[in-house]
Coordinates of C-alpha atoms in Angstrom, one line a residue:
Chain O
M8 CA -105.6 17.8 -147.5
T9 CA -107.6 16.9 -150.5
A10 CA -108.8 19.0 -153.5
R11 CA -112.2 20.4 -153.0
R12 CA -112.3 21.5 -156.6
G13 CA -111.4 19.3 -159.5
S14 CA -110.1 20.2 -162.9
V15 CA -110.0 17.8 -165.9
R16 CA -109.3 18.3 -169.6
H17 CA -109.6 16.0 -172.6
E18 CA -109.1 16.6 -176.2
V19 CA -109.4 15.0 -179.6
R20 CA -108.1 15.9 -183.0
L21 CA -110.5 15.3 -185.9
A22 CA -110.1 15.0 -189.6
C23 CA -112.6 17.7 -190.5
T24 CA -113.0 21.4 -190.6
P25 CA -113.7 23.2 -187.3
E26 CA -116.9 24.6 -188.8
R27 CA -118.3 21.1 -189.2
V28 CA -117.4 20.1 -185.6
W29 CA -118.7 23.4 -184.3
G30 CA -122.0 22.8 -186.1
L31 CA -122.5 19.9 -183.8
V32 CA -120.9 20.7 -180.4
G33 CA -121.8 24.4 -180.6
S34 CA -125.5 23.6 -180.9
A35 CA -126.9 23.3 -177.4
E36 CA -130.0 21.4 -178.4
R37 CA -127.9 18.7 -180.2
L38 CA -126.2 17.4 -177.1
A39 CA -128.0 14.1 -177.1
E40 CA -126.6 13.3 -180.5
W41 CA -123.1 13.1 -179.4
F42 CA -122.8 12.9 -175.6
P43 CA -123.2 9.3 -174.3
G44 CA -125.6 8.8 -171.5
V45 CA -127.7 11.8 -172.4
T46 CA -131.2 10.6 -173.3
S47 CA -132.8 14.0 -173.9
C48 CA -132.1 17.6 -173.7
T49 CA -134.3 20.7 -174.0
V50 CA -133.3 24.3 -174.4
H51 CA -135.3 27.3 -173.2
G52 CA -133.4 30.5 -173.6
D53 CA -130.1 30.0 -171.7
V54 CA -131.4 27.1 -169.7
R55 CA -130.7 23.6 -171.0
T56 CA -132.1 20.6 -169.2
V57 CA -130.4 17.3 -169.7
V58 CA -131.8 13.9 -168.7
T59 CA -129.2 11.3 -168.1
G60 CA -129.3 7.6 -168.7
A61 CA -129.9 7.1 -165.0
G62 CA -133.0 9.3 -165.3
L63 CA -131.5 12.2 -163.5
P64 CA -132.6 15.7 -164.7
M65 CA -129.5 17.9 -164.9
P66 CA -130.3 21.6 -165.3
E67 CA -127.6 23.7 -167.0
Q68 CA -127.1 27.4 -167.7
I69 CA -125.6 28.2 -171.0
L70 CA -123.0 30.8 -170.5
T71 CA -121.1 31.3 -173.8
V72 CA -121.9 30.4 -177.4
D73 CA -119.2 32.3 -179.3
Q74 CA -119.4 31.5 -183.0
H75 CA -116.2 33.3 -183.8
L76 CA -114.1 31.8 -181.1
R77 CA -116.0 28.5 -181.4
R78 CA -116.3 28.3 -177.7
F79 CA -119.3 26.8 -175.8
Q80 CA -119.5 27.2 -172.0
Y81 CA -122.1 25.9 -169.6
R82 CA -122.7 25.5 -165.9
I83 CA -124.5 22.6 -164.3
T84 CA -126.8 24.0 -161.7
A85 CA -128.0 20.8 -160.1
P86 CA -127.9 21.0 -156.3
L87 CA -125.1 18.4 -156.0
F88 CA -122.7 20.9 -157.7
I89 CA -121.3 23.7 -155.6
E90 CA -119.6 25.1 -158.6
H91 CA -119.2 23.9 -162.2
L92 CA -117.9 25.2 -165.5
S93 CA -117.4 23.2 -168.6
T94 CA -115.8 24.7 -171.7
I95 CA -115.7 23.2 -175.2
D96 CA -113.2 24.9 -177.6
V97 CA -112.9 23.9 -181.2
H98 CA -109.6 25.0 -182.7
D99 CA -108.7 25.2 -186.3
L100 CA -105.3 23.5 -186.8
G101 CA -105.0 25.0 -190.3
D102 CA -104.6 21.8 -192.2
G103 CA -108.2 20.8 -192.6
T104 CA -108.2 19.2 -189.1
S105 CA -109.6 20.4 -185.8
L106 CA -108.7 20.1 -182.2
V107 CA -111.7 19.8 -179.7
V108 CA -110.8 20.5 -176.1
Y109 CA -113.3 19.8 -173.3
S110 CA -112.4 21.3 -170.0
V111 CA -114.3 20.6 -166.8
D112 CA -113.9 22.4 -163.4
A113 CA -116.2 21.4 -160.6
E114 CA -116.6 21.4 -156.9
P115 CA -117.0 18.8 -155.4
A116 CA -113.9 17.5 -157.1
P117 CA -115.2 14.0 -157.8
L118 CA -117.8 15.5 -160.1
A119 CA -115.1 16.8 -162.3
L120 CA -114.0 13.2 -162.9
V121 CA -117.5 12.0 -163.5
I122 CA -118.4 14.8 -166.0
G123 CA -114.9 14.7 -167.5
G124 CA -115.0 11.0 -168.0
A125 CA -118.3 11.2 -169.9
A126 CA -116.9 14.2 -171.9
R127 CA -113.9 12.1 -172.9
A128 CA -116.2 9.3 -174.1
A129 CA -118.2 11.9 -176.0
L130 CA -115.0 13.3 -177.7
L131 CA -113.9 9.8 -178.7
G132 CA -117.3 9.2 -180.2
L133 CA -117.2 12.3 -182.4
P134 CA -115.6 10.6 -185.4
D135 CA -118.4 8.1 -185.6
V136 CA -121.1 10.7 -185.1
L137 CA -119.5 12.9 -187.8
G138 CA -118.7 10.0 -190.1
L139 CA -115.0 10.5 -189.9
A140 CA -112.0 8.3 -189.6
S141 CA -110.7 7.4 -186.1
P142 CA -109.2 10.2 -184.0
R143 CA -105.7 11.2 -185.0
Chain Y
M4 CA -120.3 -33.5 -167.0
A5 CA -117.5 -31.2 -165.9
R6 CA -116.7 -30.0 -162.4
K7 CA -118.9 -27.1 -161.3
I8 CA -117.2 -24.0 -159.9
L9 CA -118.2 -21.7 -157.1
L10 CA -115.8 -18.7 -156.8
V11 CA -116.6 -16.9 -153.6
T12 CA -115.1 -13.4 -153.1
T13 CA -115.5 -11.0 -150.3
D14 CA -114.3 -7.4 -150.4
Q15 CA -111.4 -6.0 -148.4
Q16 CA -111.0 -9.0 -146.0
R17 CA -107.8 -9.6 -144.1
Y18 CA -106.0 -13.0 -143.9
D19 CA -106.3 -13.1 -140.1
T20 CA -110.1 -12.8 -140.1
L21 CA -110.6 -16.5 -140.7
G22 CA -110.4 -19.1 -138.0
C23 CA -108.4 -21.4 -140.2
N24 CA -105.8 -18.6 -140.5
G25 CA -105.5 -18.1 -136.8
G26 CA -108.2 -15.5 -136.4
S27 CA -109.9 -15.5 -133.0
V28 CA -112.6 -12.8 -133.3
A29 CA -114.9 -14.1 -136.0
R30 CA -116.2 -17.6 -136.1
T31 CA -115.9 -19.0 -139.7
P32 CA -116.6 -22.7 -139.5
V33 CA -117.8 -23.0 -143.1
V34 CA -114.6 -21.6 -144.7
D35 CA -112.6 -23.4 -142.0
A36 CA -114.2 -26.7 -143.1
L37 CA -113.4 -25.9 -146.8
A38 CA -109.8 -25.3 -145.8
A39 CA -109.6 -28.5 -143.8
G40 CA -110.8 -30.5 -146.8
G41 CA -108.8 -28.5 -149.4
V42 CA -105.8 -26.3 -149.9
R43 CA -105.1 -23.3 -147.7
Y44 CA -102.7 -20.7 -148.9
E45 CA -100.7 -18.8 -146.4
R46 CA -99.2 -16.2 -148.7
A47 CA -101.9 -15.2 -151.3
H48 CA -101.4 -11.7 -152.6
P49 CA -103.4 -9.3 -154.7
Q50 CA -101.8 -7.6 -157.7
S51 CA -103.5 -4.3 -156.6
V52 CA -104.8 -3.4 -153.2
V53 CA -107.9 -1.6 -154.5
C54 CA -111.1 -3.1 -156.0
M55 CA -111.3 -2.4 -159.7
P56 CA -107.7 -3.4 -160.6
S57 CA -107.8 -6.4 -158.4
R58 CA -111.1 -7.7 -159.6
S59 CA -110.0 -7.1 -163.2
T60 CA -107.0 -9.3 -162.4
I61 CA -109.2 -12.1 -161.1
L62 CA -111.3 -11.9 -164.2
T63 CA -108.5 -11.7 -166.8
G64 CA -105.6 -13.5 -165.1
Q65 CA -103.5 -10.5 -165.9
H66 CA -101.6 -7.9 -163.8
P67 CA -102.9 -4.4 -163.8
T68 CA -100.1 -3.2 -166.0
T69 CA -101.4 -5.6 -168.7
H70 CA -105.2 -5.3 -168.3
G71 CA -104.8 -1.6 -167.9
V72 CA -107.0 -0.9 -164.9
W73 CA -104.3 1.0 -163.1
M74 CA -106.5 2.6 -160.4
N75 CA -110.1 2.7 -159.3
G76 CA -112.2 4.7 -161.8
V77 CA -110.4 3.3 -164.8
P78 CA -112.9 0.9 -166.5
L79 CA -111.8 -2.5 -167.7
P80 CA -112.1 -2.3 -171.5
A81 CA -115.2 -3.9 -172.9
N82 CA -113.1 -6.3 -175.0
A83 CA -110.8 -7.4 -172.2
P84 CA -110.3 -11.1 -172.0
S85 CA -112.4 -12.9 -169.4
V86 CA -112.2 -16.3 -167.8
A87 CA -115.9 -16.3 -167.6
G88 CA -116.1 -15.9 -171.3
L89 CA -113.8 -18.9 -171.8
L90 CA -116.0 -21.0 -169.5
H91 CA -119.2 -19.8 -171.2
D92 CA -117.7 -20.7 -174.6
A93 CA -116.9 -24.1 -173.2
G94 CA -120.5 -24.7 -172.4
Y95 CA -120.6 -23.5 -168.8
R96 CA -123.6 -21.6 -167.5
T97 CA -122.1 -18.5 -166.0
A98 CA -123.2 -15.9 -163.4
L99 CA -121.9 -13.2 -161.2
V100 CA -124.0 -12.3 -158.2
G101 CA -123.0 -9.4 -156.0
K102 CA -120.2 -7.0 -156.4
A103 CA -118.6 -6.8 -159.9
H104 CA -116.9 -3.5 -160.1
F105 CA -115.0 -3.8 -163.4
E106 CA -116.5 -0.5 -164.3
P107 CA -116.9 2.7 -162.3
Y108 CA -119.9 3.1 -159.9
L109 CA -120.2 6.8 -160.1
D110 CA -122.1 6.8 -163.3
P111 CA -125.0 9.2 -163.6
F112 CA -125.0 8.9 -167.3
L113 CA -125.3 5.1 -167.0
R114 CA -122.6 4.8 -169.6
F115 CA -121.2 1.5 -168.3
P116 CA -123.1 -1.8 -169.0
E117 CA -122.4 -3.2 -165.6
N118 CA -124.6 -0.5 -164.1
A119 CA -127.4 -1.0 -166.6
V120 CA -128.1 -4.7 -166.5
P121 CA -131.9 -5.2 -166.8
P122 CA -133.8 -6.3 -163.7
S123 CA -133.9 -9.8 -165.1
G124 CA -130.2 -10.1 -164.7
T125 CA -129.7 -10.9 -168.4
P126 CA -127.2 -8.5 -169.8
V127 CA -128.0 -6.6 -173.0
G128 CA -126.6 -8.7 -175.8
G129 CA -126.9 -11.9 -173.8
T130 CA -123.6 -11.9 -171.9
H131 CA -121.4 -9.3 -170.3
R132 CA -117.8 -10.2 -169.9
G133 CA -118.8 -13.8 -170.3
F134 CA -121.5 -13.8 -167.7
E135 CA -125.0 -14.7 -168.9
H136 CA -126.5 -13.7 -165.6
L137 CA -125.5 -10.6 -163.5
E138 CA -127.2 -9.5 -160.4
T139 CA -125.2 -6.7 -158.8
A140 CA -124.7 -5.2 -155.4
T141 CA -122.3 -3.0 -153.6
H142 CA -122.0 -1.6 -150.1
G143 CA -124.8 1.0 -150.2
V144 CA -128.4 1.2 -151.1
M145 CA -128.2 4.1 -153.6
G146 CA -127.6 3.8 -157.4
P147 CA -128.7 1.5 -160.1
L148 CA -127.5 -1.9 -159.0
H149 CA -129.9 -4.7 -158.4
Y150 CA -129.7 -4.9 -154.7
A151 CA -130.1 -1.2 -154.3
R152 CA -133.1 -1.2 -156.6
W153 CA -134.6 -4.1 -154.7
I154 CA -134.3 -2.7 -151.2
R155 CA -135.5 0.7 -152.3
T156 CA -138.5 -0.9 -153.9
E157 CA -139.3 -3.8 -151.5
H158 CA -138.0 -2.4 -148.2
P159 CA -137.9 1.4 -148.5
E160 CA -138.2 1.7 -144.7
A161 CA -134.7 0.1 -144.4
V162 CA -132.9 2.5 -146.6
D163 CA -132.1 5.2 -144.0
G164 CA -130.7 2.6 -141.7
F165 CA -127.7 2.1 -143.9
Y166 CA -124.5 4.2 -143.7
A167 CA -124.2 6.7 -146.5
T168 CA -120.9 5.6 -148.1
L169 CA -120.3 9.0 -149.7
D170 CA -120.9 12.4 -148.1
A171 CA -122.5 15.4 -149.7
S172 CA -119.2 16.2 -151.5
L173 CA -119.1 12.7 -153.0
Q174 CA -116.1 12.0 -150.9
V175 CA -115.9 8.7 -148.9
N176 CA -117.8 9.6 -145.8
A177 CA -115.8 10.3 -142.6
A178 CA -118.8 10.5 -140.3
G179 CA -118.5 8.3 -137.2
G180 CA -121.0 6.2 -135.3
G181 CA -121.5 3.2 -133.1
D182 CA -120.4 3.5 -129.5
T183 CA -117.0 5.0 -130.3
G184 CA -117.6 7.4 -133.1
A185 CA -115.4 5.3 -135.4
P186 CA -115.6 6.4 -139.1
Q187 CA -117.9 4.4 -141.4
V188 CA -119.6 2.8 -138.4
K189 CA -123.4 2.9 -138.0
V190 CA -126.1 1.1 -136.2
N191 CA -128.2 -0.4 -138.9
P192 CA -131.6 -1.7 -137.9
V193 CA -132.2 -3.5 -141.2
D194 CA -133.5 -7.0 -140.9
R195 CA -130.8 -9.5 -141.5
G196 CA -132.6 -11.1 -144.4
C197 CA -132.6 -7.8 -146.2
Y198 CA -128.9 -7.1 -145.7
H199 CA -126.8 -7.5 -148.9
T200 CA -124.9 -10.5 -147.6
D201 CA -128.0 -12.6 -147.3
W202 CA -129.4 -11.1 -150.5
V203 CA -126.3 -12.2 -152.4
A204 CA -126.7 -15.8 -151.1
D205 CA -130.4 -15.7 -151.8
R206 CA -129.9 -14.6 -155.4
T207 CA -127.1 -17.1 -155.9
I208 CA -129.4 -19.9 -154.7
A209 CA -132.2 -18.6 -157.0
W210 CA -129.8 -18.7 -160.0
L211 CA -128.6 -22.2 -159.1
D212 CA -132.2 -23.3 -158.8
S213 CA -132.8 -22.1 -162.3
L214 CA -130.2 -24.5 -163.7
A215 CA -130.8 -28.0 -165.0
A216 CA -129.3 -30.9 -163.0
D217 CA -126.8 -31.7 -165.7
D218 CA -125.7 -28.1 -166.4
D219 CA -122.1 -27.3 -165.9
W220 CA -121.9 -24.0 -164.2
F221 CA -119.5 -21.3 -162.9
C222 CA -120.8 -18.9 -160.4
W223 CA -118.9 -15.9 -159.0
M224 CA -120.6 -15.1 -155.7
S225 CA -119.2 -11.8 -154.7
F226 CA -120.0 -10.4 -151.2
P227 CA -119.6 -6.6 -150.7
D228 CA -118.6 -7.2 -147.0
P229 CA -116.6 -6.9 -144.9
H230 CA -115.5 -3.7 -146.8
H231 CA -116.6 -0.6 -144.9
P232 CA -119.1 0.8 -144.1
W233 CA -119.3 -1.3 -141.0
D234 CA -123.0 -1.3 -140.7
P235 CA -124.1 -4.9 -140.3
P236 CA -127.6 -5.6 -139.1
E237 CA -128.1 -4.4 -135.6
S238 CA -129.6 -7.7 -134.5
E239 CA -126.2 -9.4 -135.2
V240 CA -123.9 -6.9 -133.6
G241 CA -124.3 -8.3 -130.2
R242 CA -122.5 -11.5 -131.2
I243 CA -119.2 -9.8 -130.5
D244 CA -118.8 -7.2 -127.7
W245 CA -116.2 -4.8 -129.0
R246 CA -115.0 -4.1 -125.5
E247 CA -113.7 -7.6 -125.3
V248 CA -112.0 -7.6 -128.7
P249 CA -108.2 -7.6 -128.3
L250 CA -106.3 -4.9 -130.1
P251 CA -104.7 -6.3 -133.2
A252 CA -101.0 -7.1 -133.0
G253 CA -100.4 -4.6 -135.8
Y254 CA -101.8 -1.7 -133.7
P255 CA -99.1 0.0 -131.6
E256 CA -101.1 1.4 -128.8
D257 CA -98.4 3.8 -127.7
R258 CA -98.7 6.9 -129.8
A259 CA -94.9 7.7 -129.7
Q260 CA -94.1 4.2 -130.8
R261 CA -96.7 4.3 -133.5
E262 CA -95.4 7.5 -134.9
A263 CA -91.8 6.4 -134.8
I264 CA -92.7 3.4 -136.9
L265 CA -94.5 5.6 -139.4
D266 CA -91.6 8.0 -139.5
A267 CA -89.3 5.1 -140.6
K268 CA -91.4 4.6 -143.7
P269 CA -91.7 6.7 -146.9
R270 CA -93.1 10.1 -146.0
H271 CA -96.7 9.6 -147.4
W272 CA -97.4 7.2 -144.5
R273 CA -97.0 9.8 -141.8
A274 CA -98.5 12.5 -144.0
W275 CA -101.7 10.6 -144.3
Y276 CA -101.7 9.8 -140.6
D277 CA -101.3 13.4 -139.8
G278 CA -104.0 14.4 -142.3
T279 CA -101.7 16.5 -144.5
L280 CA -101.9 14.2 -147.5
V281 CA -104.8 12.2 -148.9
S282 CA -103.3 10.5 -152.0
N283 CA -106.3 8.4 -153.1
Y284 CA -110.0 8.3 -153.1
E285 CA -110.5 5.1 -151.1
A286 CA -110.2 6.5 -147.6
P287 CA -112.3 9.3 -146.2
A288 CA -110.7 12.6 -147.2
A289 CA -111.9 14.4 -144.1
W290 CA -110.7 11.7 -141.6
V291 CA -107.4 12.1 -139.9
P292 CA -105.9 8.7 -138.9
A293 CA -104.1 10.2 -135.9
T294 CA -107.5 10.7 -134.3
L295 CA -108.1 6.9 -134.3
T296 CA -108.5 5.6 -130.8
A297 CA -107.9 2.1 -129.4
D298 CA -111.6 1.7 -128.7
Q299 CA -112.4 2.6 -132.3
V300 CA -110.0 0.0 -133.5
R301 CA -111.8 -2.5 -131.3
E302 CA -115.2 -1.5 -132.5
V303 CA -114.3 -1.6 -136.1
N304 CA -112.7 -5.0 -135.7
A305 CA -115.8 -6.3 -133.9
R306 CA -118.2 -5.1 -136.6
N307 CA -115.9 -6.4 -139.3
A308 CA -115.9 -9.8 -137.6
V309 CA -119.7 -9.8 -137.5
E310 CA -119.7 -9.2 -141.2
C311 CA -117.3 -12.0 -141.8
E312 CA -119.5 -14.3 -139.8
L313 CA -122.5 -13.4 -141.8
V314 CA -120.6 -14.1 -145.0
D315 CA -119.6 -17.5 -143.6
E316 CA -123.1 -18.4 -142.7
A317 CA -124.5 -17.2 -146.1
L318 CA -121.9 -19.3 -147.8
G319 CA -123.0 -22.2 -145.7
R320 CA -126.5 -21.8 -147.0
V321 CA -125.4 -21.8 -150.6
L322 CA -123.2 -24.9 -150.1
A323 CA -126.2 -26.7 -148.5
R324 CA -128.3 -25.9 -151.5
I325 CA -125.5 -27.1 -153.8
G326 CA -125.6 -30.3 -151.9
E327 CA -129.4 -30.6 -152.1
R328 CA -129.1 -30.3 -155.9
G329 CA -126.7 -33.3 -155.9
W330 CA -123.7 -31.3 -157.0
G331 CA -121.7 -31.3 -153.8
D332 CA -119.1 -33.9 -154.8
D333 CA -118.5 -32.3 -158.2
T334 CA -118.2 -28.7 -157.1
D335 CA -114.9 -26.8 -156.6
V336 CA -115.1 -23.9 -154.2
V337 CA -112.6 -21.1 -154.2
F338 CA -112.8 -18.6 -151.4
T339 CA -110.8 -15.4 -151.4
T340 CA -111.1 -11.6 -151.5
D341 CA -109.8 -8.7 -153.7
H342 CA -107.5 -7.1 -151.1
G343 CA -107.0 -6.5 -147.4
E344 CA -107.8 -3.8 -144.9
L345 CA -105.5 -2.0 -142.5
Q346 CA -108.0 -2.3 -139.7
G347 CA -105.8 -0.6 -137.1
D348 CA -102.4 -1.6 -138.3
F349 CA -100.0 1.3 -137.7
G350 CA -102.9 3.3 -136.4
L351 CA -104.6 3.3 -139.8
L352 CA -107.8 2.1 -141.4
F353 CA -109.0 1.5 -144.9
K354 CA -106.5 1.2 -147.7
G355 CA -104.1 3.1 -150.0
P356 CA -100.5 3.0 -151.2
Y357 CA -99.3 0.9 -148.3
H358 CA -97.9 -2.4 -149.3
V359 CA -97.9 -4.3 -146.0
D360 CA -99.6 -7.5 -144.9
G361 CA -102.8 -5.9 -143.8
L362 CA -103.5 -5.1 -147.4
L363 CA -101.3 -7.7 -149.2
R364 CA -102.0 -10.9 -147.3
L365 CA -105.3 -12.4 -148.3
P366 CA -107.4 -15.4 -147.3
L367 CA -107.4 -18.0 -150.1
V368 CA -108.9 -21.4 -149.8
W369 CA -109.5 -23.9 -152.7
R370 CA -111.6 -26.9 -151.9
P371 CA -111.4 -29.1 -155.0
A372 CA -114.4 -31.1 -155.9
P373 CA -114.4 -34.0 -153.5
S374 CA -114.9 -36.4 -156.4
V375 CA -111.3 -35.8 -157.5
G376 CA -109.9 -37.0 -154.2
A377 CA -107.5 -34.2 -153.5
V378 CA -105.4 -34.4 -150.4
P379 CA -105.8 -31.5 -148.0
A380 CA -102.7 -29.3 -147.9
V381 CA -101.2 -25.9 -146.9
V382 CA -99.2 -23.9 -149.4
P383 CA -96.8 -21.6 -147.4
G384 CA -95.2 -19.8 -150.4
P385 CA -96.5 -16.9 -152.5
V386 CA -99.3 -17.1 -155.0
G387 CA -101.3 -14.4 -156.5
L388 CA -104.9 -13.6 -157.5
V389 CA -103.5 -13.6 -161.0
D390 CA -103.4 -17.4 -160.6
L391 CA -107.1 -17.7 -160.1
A392 CA -108.3 -17.5 -163.7
P393 CA -105.8 -20.2 -164.9
T394 CA -106.9 -22.3 -161.9
L395 CA -110.6 -22.0 -163.0
C396 CA -109.5 -23.0 -166.5
A397 CA -107.7 -26.1 -165.1
I398 CA -110.7 -27.1 -163.1
A399 CA -112.8 -26.9 -166.2
G400 CA -110.3 -29.0 -168.1
L401 CA -109.3 -26.0 -170.3
E402 CA -105.7 -25.1 -171.2
P403 CA -105.1 -21.6 -169.8
P404 CA -104.7 -19.3 -172.8
G405 CA -101.5 -17.4 -173.4
W406 CA -102.9 -14.1 -172.4
M407 CA -103.2 -15.2 -168.8
E408 CA -100.1 -14.3 -166.8
G409 CA -100.7 -16.6 -163.8
R410 CA -100.6 -20.3 -163.5
P411 CA -103.0 -22.9 -162.0
L412 CA -102.5 -22.7 -158.2
P413 CA -100.3 -25.3 -156.6
V414 CA -102.0 -28.1 -154.8
D415 CA -99.4 -28.3 -152.0
G416 CA -96.1 -27.0 -151.0
A417 CA -94.2 -29.6 -153.0
D418 CA -96.1 -28.7 -156.1
A419 CA -95.4 -25.0 -155.5
A420 CA -91.7 -25.7 -155.2
A421 CA -91.6 -28.0 -158.2
R422 CA -93.4 -25.5 -160.4
G423 CA -91.4 -22.6 -159.2
F424 CA -93.9 -20.4 -157.4
E425 CA -91.3 -18.0 -156.0
R426 CA -92.6 -14.5 -156.4
V427 CA -95.7 -12.4 -156.6
L428 CA -95.9 -8.8 -157.9
T429 CA -98.2 -6.0 -156.7
E430 CA -98.5 -2.6 -158.1
W431 CA -100.0 0.8 -157.2
D432 CA -100.6 3.8 -159.4
S433 CA -102.7 6.7 -158.5
E434 CA -103.1 10.2 -160.0
L435 CA -105.8 12.3 -158.4
F436 CA -106.0 16.0 -159.0
G437 CA -102.2 16.5 -159.0
T438 CA -101.3 14.0 -156.4
E439 CA -99.6 10.9 -157.7
V440 CA -98.1 7.8 -156.1
H441 CA -96.5 4.8 -157.8
L442 CA -95.2 1.7 -156.1
R443 CA -94.0 -1.7 -157.4
T444 CA -93.7 -4.5 -154.9
L445 CA -92.2 -8.0 -155.0
M446 CA -92.9 -10.7 -152.5
R447 CA -90.2 -13.3 -152.6
D448 CA -88.8 -15.7 -150.1
R449 CA -89.3 -14.1 -146.7
W450 CA -89.2 -10.5 -148.0
V451 CA -91.5 -7.8 -149.1
C452 CA -89.7 -5.3 -151.3
T453 CA -91.3 -2.1 -152.5
V454 CA -89.7 0.5 -154.8
Y455 CA -91.1 3.9 -155.3
L456 CA -91.3 5.8 -158.6
P457 CA -91.2 9.6 -158.7
G458 CA -94.4 11.1 -157.6
T459 CA -95.9 14.0 -155.5
S460 CA -94.3 12.8 -152.3
H461 CA -91.4 10.7 -153.5
D462 CA -88.4 11.3 -155.6
G463 CA -88.0 7.7 -156.7
S464 CA -85.2 6.9 -154.3
E465 CA -87.5 5.6 -151.5
G466 CA -88.3 2.0 -150.8
E467 CA -89.5 -0.5 -148.2
L468 CA -87.9 -3.8 -147.3
Y469 CA -89.4 -6.0 -144.7
D470 CA -88.3 -9.4 -143.4
L471 CA -91.5 -11.3 -142.8
V472 CA -89.8 -13.8 -140.5
D473 CA -87.9 -11.5 -138.2
D474 CA -90.4 -8.7 -138.5
P475 CA -93.9 -10.2 -139.2
L476 CA -95.6 -6.9 -138.4
Q477 CA -93.4 -5.0 -140.9
R478 CA -92.3 -2.3 -138.5
V479 CA -88.7 -2.2 -139.4
N480 CA -88.0 -0.8 -142.8
R481 CA -84.6 -2.2 -143.8
W482 CA -84.4 -0.4 -147.2
D483 CA -81.4 1.6 -146.0
D484 CA -79.8 -1.1 -143.9
P485 CA -76.3 -1.8 -145.2
A486 CA -76.5 -5.3 -143.9
V487 CA -79.0 -6.2 -146.5
R488 CA -77.9 -4.0 -149.3
S489 CA -76.9 -6.8 -151.7
L490 CA -80.1 -8.6 -151.0
R491 CA -82.0 -5.4 -151.8
T492 CA -80.2 -5.0 -155.0
D493 CA -81.1 -8.6 -156.0
L494 CA -84.7 -8.2 -155.1
V495 CA -85.0 -4.9 -157.0
A496 CA -83.4 -6.4 -160.0
D497 CA -85.8 -9.4 -159.8
L498 CA -88.7 -7.1 -159.4
W499 CA -88.0 -5.2 -162.6
D500 CA -87.0 -8.3 -164.5
A501 CA -90.4 -9.9 -163.6
Q502 CA -92.6 -7.0 -164.6
P503 CA -95.4 -8.0 -166.9
P504 CA -95.8 -6.5 -170.3
A505 CA -97.5 -3.2 -170.3
R506 CA -100.4 -2.1 -172.5
A507 CA -99.5 0.0 -175.4
D508 CA -102.1 2.6 -174.6
R509 CA -102.8 4.0 -171.1
L510 CA -106.4 3.8 -170.1
A511 CA -108.1 6.9 -168.9
L512 CA -109.5 7.6 -165.4
E513 CA -113.2 8.2 -166.0
A514 CA -114.6 8.4 -162.5
P515 CA -113.4 8.6 -158.9
V516 CA -114.5 5.0 -158.2

């Protein structure tokens, strides 16, 4: 037996307010600014189309942009994916810092690792993008 | 001028596939001749039995615990030490042609530099991991590597002839083919000259031809074969009739005997065989080893042998070119692989957390530059791939740096004894969607001793202990044998005492492979 569906979660704590982080990661059209290997992205309504470094167009459906909860959810709808849901949550830790959690669920399972691995690199790059000190 | 260095690796090749090691299926006269004129190692072991950790060990001279690539899919850090970097800094021209795999292959974002080397072969920034020239290939024809791009562009008609290494679910493909329906077997009508083995040799020759006569150079020529899929050019398959290939000694043909042997090992062996547990990504998830037939073992071994012969012949072409350039007397050649292949042993194929000779015992031949007048020798005791990087340093006249954990290879048995080559360590760690397996193994004297750490299928009390002299096929697990209890205690203590220093940070799994 092997898992058909994979689930991966990564997180980073940042030395800045959640509003500042959310201003970046909660803005669908700004993905290429902080997600490595995304060369362009366009948004039309709830459809976002990402082009990867390998030249692959990756269509996505934006499911949730909750400004109060600071939650962004999207589904990759490329044919390779039987199912996919990624969730980005920005938590206020109450001390001027934030916790960003990126969760990826996908079938086939290997795609959860692929998307999750890139998401982790994106999280680790946020301090640079936001001009902050290294992750705490 | 310094000695030139040709490091030749294959992927997933067993010790017993070479004629010089007693193999009788494949003809390997080129490597056999290197062995006859150099040093042949009878107990060369990898520090991991999968590609990325093992290749990272070759490059860094460190154990996986230290370099941090603890399973496939964990990228070697960009700032990891590299013997190629040392050689480059010492004035060597450096190249890697063929399979690198220090960084994950499943990379749609093209995040990893290894997958984004420009067509020229010159890495962005001038070098990558010390290599000034990188032309990459792997087993298939998809993806961004140089060989795949070349064949899709220059020979698009050949693409469909190759076996699809992954299935639609991005799992290692279980589909069968050939005459027996064996997994990862396909009849491939590709012209031999377009197959990746000859491409690697061609590109190596092209790089060598680009060098000046007085350049010192280090070339890692890295063949993707005989790793599955077993889809060598159809024109060559007729060299070996699978029907005439003997079953390997490690394959118990009687089902009851086979299953009794498996039942005496830690439980994940039988669970994989029965198809109830797939602990790692490297074997087809949808394939159940219990379905493997004797004829399938024969056909896999035949095709594997064809691939070994093609590698041998390709190496012969490269050596001939080196001779034509006038470098023959000054070139050291090291031939080895990254890990082995079960290839029918215990009724299994492929690889995984199974520390037995099929995966642990590797071909290793070092033919020193003839100009140094080395005496041909055989080293019977254990050495590791961790010793390769220091050996390359020694060949180049460099002192191996302190971060290397191996030592320059012994040149004969007496040298091995005098310098205390007594033990080799191998490790396995895998954590994949909730299934984890952790093994630590020591090869010392005549014993293979493996301890298990707690994981999904193990509580940490399990182990394996094999006597390589009395039980060369490792069928009798003596872990619980009271007659060797004190020996087991000694080996386990030695194993833990000899563990290399671990990285402070644990690297993340970033892709399946």
